[in-house]
Amino acid sequence: MVDTELLMERWQADGIECPPGVMSADIEVFERRHNVVLPPDMRTYFLKVNGMGEYGTCDDNFFSFWPLQELISIADRLPDRSSGFSDASRCFMFADHSVALPTFAIRLASDPNASTPVASVFSDFGAFKVQYFFDSFTDFVNHYLANPFETSLVLPDDV
């Protein structure tokens, strides 16, 4: 499970005023709208803190964790480039580094037992590359907390 307290301490040390979490009803609306189920670790995270607050807020390492309202599927964000990626409508972007270099997306499904890996999405300069690197949201956050710099270097092959 994500250590939300440690995550918030890291952000507060960077001067980020952590917003309160969302209500369960907000998560349910998101899930119904997209016909997905958030995994327990991400659900708990959003109930405690709604990302870094205003979209575009970033830490001293140039990471931005988005509020629930800003989560968007790769297919919706990059419709002109993602049609060849079979998981495009199931992968929801939730964070980025250095203004989308890369963006990170979690694969969601309507099955609560489905795996929820996190991918690095490179879509700069018209390119489009996606590769799964993290087993879960918790795995991604743990890497970020341990070494944000190394996490930011996780780019799909051939980028």
C-alpha positions as MATLAB code, in Angstrom:
seq = 'MVDTELLMERWQADGIECPPGVMSADIEVFERRHNVVLPPDMRTYFLKVNGMGEYGTCDDNFFSFWPLQELISIADRLPDRSSGFSDASRCFMFADHSVALPTFAIRLASDPNASTPVASVFSDFGAFKVQYFFDSFTDFVNHYLANPFETSLVLPDDV';
ca = [
       0.000    0.000    0.000;
       1.153    3.548   -0.724;
       2.700    5.391    2.240;
       0.591    8.493    1.680;
       1.974   10.215    4.780;
       5.553    9.897    3.529;
       4.495   11.075    0.084;
       2.779   14.133    1.531;
       5.803   14.894    3.744;
       8.014   14.830    0.629;
       5.702   17.219   -1.174;
       5.342   19.539    1.810;
       9.148   19.724    2.063;
       9.044   21.043   -1.519;
       6.491   23.688   -0.535;
       3.451   21.925   -1.942;
       0.243   22.419    0.010;
      -1.282   18.964   -0.192;
      -4.993   19.171   -0.912;
      -7.442   17.043    1.015;
      -8.553   13.809   -0.537;
     -11.684   13.376   -2.583;
     -14.919   11.828   -1.376;
     -15.749    8.182   -2.118;
     -18.578    9.477   -4.294;
     -16.041   11.301   -6.524;
     -14.162    8.059   -7.098;
     -17.401    6.222   -7.831;
     -18.340    8.857  -10.429;
     -14.928    8.460  -12.100;
     -15.263    4.665  -12.089;
     -18.794    4.715  -13.552;
     -17.876    7.282  -16.200;
     -14.967    5.175  -17.424;
     -16.289    1.700  -16.542;
     -13.184    0.939  -14.464;
     -12.312    0.169  -10.853;
      -9.443    1.959   -9.142;
      -7.100   -0.468   -7.400;
      -7.174   -0.287   -3.580;
      -3.794    1.502   -3.343;
      -4.834    4.292   -5.711;
      -8.293    4.551   -4.138;
      -6.756    5.006   -0.662;
      -4.311    7.576   -2.054;
      -7.074    9.702   -3.598;
      -9.168    9.479   -0.437;
      -6.230   10.964    1.525;
      -4.765   13.444   -0.967;
      -5.967   14.622   -4.374;
      -2.614   14.652   -6.133;
      -0.532   17.782   -5.763;
      -3.563   19.992   -6.138;
      -3.919   22.316   -9.082;
      -2.980   20.662  -12.370;
       0.595   21.597  -13.262;
       1.903   21.848   -9.696;
       5.244   20.063   -9.458;
       7.852   19.180   -6.860;
      11.508   20.206   -6.858;
      12.263   17.194   -9.095;
       9.713   18.384  -11.710;
       7.223   15.585  -10.964;
       3.543   16.391  -11.044;
       0.910   14.074   -9.550;
      -2.479   15.026  -10.973;
      -5.796   15.412   -9.154;
      -8.443   12.759   -9.817;
     -10.403   15.173  -12.014;
      -7.465   15.399  -14.443;
      -6.932   11.666  -15.003;
      -7.402   10.975  -18.698;
      -6.966    7.938  -20.883;
      -4.142    7.869  -23.387;
      -6.779    7.445  -26.120;
      -8.543   10.648  -25.057;
      -5.336   12.659  -24.549;
      -3.551   11.489  -27.709;
      -6.242   10.285  -30.134;
      -4.159   11.039  -33.214;
      -1.223    8.874  -32.071;
      -2.540    6.127  -29.819;
      -4.790    4.085  -32.099;
      -2.118    1.394  -32.520;
      -1.766    0.881  -28.759;
      -4.348   -1.695  -27.669;
      -4.497   -0.470  -24.046;
      -4.899    3.222  -24.956;
      -8.474    3.485  -23.684;
      -7.662    1.552  -20.480;
      -4.485    3.430  -19.485;
      -5.115    6.592  -17.498;
      -2.447    9.253  -17.213;
      -2.023   10.381  -13.595;
       1.437   11.962  -13.308;
       4.229   13.391  -15.397;
       7.820   14.523  -15.203;
       9.140   17.724  -16.770;
       5.871   18.531  -18.526;
       5.233   15.085  -20.027;
       8.797   13.810  -20.428;
       7.453   11.200  -19.703;
       3.859   10.897  -18.549;
       2.849    7.922  -16.387;
      -0.344    5.949  -16.924;
      -1.997    3.136  -15.000;
      -3.913    0.377  -16.777;
      -7.396    0.102  -15.301;
     -10.211   -2.367  -15.955;
     -13.737   -3.101  -14.794;
     -12.445   -6.293  -13.149;
     -11.228   -5.423   -9.630;
      -8.814   -8.379   -9.775;
      -7.098   -7.287  -13.000;
      -3.453   -6.286  -12.826;
      -2.813   -2.541  -12.821;
       0.695   -1.928  -14.145;
       2.029    1.584  -14.654;
       3.542    2.586  -17.968;
       5.893    5.309  -19.031;
       4.394    7.232  -21.962;
       6.667    9.234  -24.215;
       4.704   11.481  -26.547;
       6.920   14.464  -27.180;
       7.668   15.904  -30.627;
       4.937   13.793  -32.229;
       6.441   10.521  -31.022;
       4.433    7.876  -29.221;
       6.021    5.114  -27.149;
       4.554    3.247  -24.182;
       6.184    0.627  -21.995;
       5.098   -0.907  -18.683;
       7.766   -0.543  -15.991;
       5.992   -0.729  -12.638;
       3.774   -3.502  -11.281;
       1.306   -1.170   -9.578;
       0.657    2.345   -8.360;
       2.389    1.446   -5.080;
       5.443    0.187   -6.980;
       5.586    3.450   -8.953;
       5.263    5.621   -5.826;
       7.903    3.582   -3.982;
      10.345    4.111   -6.854;
       9.523    7.810   -6.900;
      10.081    8.129   -3.139;
      13.342    6.162   -3.263;
      14.839    8.004   -6.226;
      12.807   10.495   -8.277;
      15.709   11.070  -10.658;
      15.916    7.391  -11.668;
      12.134    7.227  -11.974;
      12.208   10.174  -14.367;
      14.690    8.327  -16.589;
      12.321    5.406  -17.121;
      11.587    5.832  -20.814;
      10.314    3.293  -23.311;
      12.941    1.512  -25.374;
      14.078    3.254  -28.550;
      13.218    6.754  -27.384;
];
